[in-house]
Coordinates of C-alpha atoms in Angstrom, one line a residue:
X1 CA 82.2 99.4 119.2
X2 CA 81.8 102.5 121.4
X3 CA 83.1 102.6 124.9
X4 CA 82.4 105.3 127.5
X5 CA 85.4 107.1 129.0
X6 CA 87.2 104.7 131.3
X7 CA 85.2 101.6 130.1
X8 CA 87.2 98.6 129.1
X9 CA 86.3 95.5 127.1
X10 CA 88.3 92.6 125.6
X11 CA 87.9 92.4 121.8
X12 CA 89.0 89.6 119.6
X13 CA 89.5 89.8 115.9
X14 CA 89.5 86.6 114.0
X15 CA 91.2 87.1 110.6
X16 CA 90.9 84.6 107.8
X17 CA 93.1 84.1 104.8
X18 CA 90.4 85.9 102.7
X19 CA 90.8 89.0 104.9
X20 CA 94.3 89.4 103.3
X21 CA 93.2 88.8 99.8
X22 CA 93.0 91.1 96.8
X23 CA 91.3 91.0 93.4
X24 CA 93.6 90.3 90.5
X25 CA 93.2 91.4 86.8
X26 CA 90.9 88.5 86.2
X27 CA 88.7 89.5 89.1
X28 CA 89.7 86.5 91.1
X29 CA 90.6 86.7 94.8
X30 CA 94.2 85.9 95.6
X31 CA 96.4 86.0 98.6
X32 CA 100.0 87.1 98.0
X33 CA 102.7 86.1 100.4
X34 CA 104.2 88.9 102.5
X35 CA 104.1 90.6 105.8
X36 CA 101.0 92.6 106.8
X37 CA 100.9 95.2 109.5
X38 CA 97.7 95.3 111.6
X39 CA 97.1 98.5 113.5
X40 CA 94.4 99.4 116.0
X41 CA 93.8 102.9 117.3
X42 CA 91.4 105.7 118.0
X43 CA 92.3 107.3 114.7
X44 CA 94.9 106.8 111.9
X45 CA 97.2 109.2 113.7
X46 CA 96.6 107.6 117.1
X47 CA 97.6 104.0 116.8
X48 CA 97.5 102.2 120.2
X49 CA 98.3 98.5 119.2
X50 CA 100.0 97.0 116.3
X51 CA 101.4 93.7 115.1
X52 CA 102.7 92.0 112.0
X53 CA 101.4 88.9 110.4
X54 CA 103.4 86.8 107.8
X55 CA 101.5 85.1 105.1
X56 CA 103.4 82.3 103.2

C-alpha cells in the first residue's frame, strides 16, 4: 500500500497459523511453538510498530 505524505489509513493484518509455519525435512508444513516478533515499518532499519505473538 502506498500513502501520500500526511495520508493515513487503518490497515488490518489477519495472520493464520499457516503464516507462522515452516517446511520440515519431509517437505511438510509445521508450526513450531514459540514467540514470534512482528515488525512494521518504512524499512528494516525504520520499524514503527512491533508486537510479539506466542504460538503454543
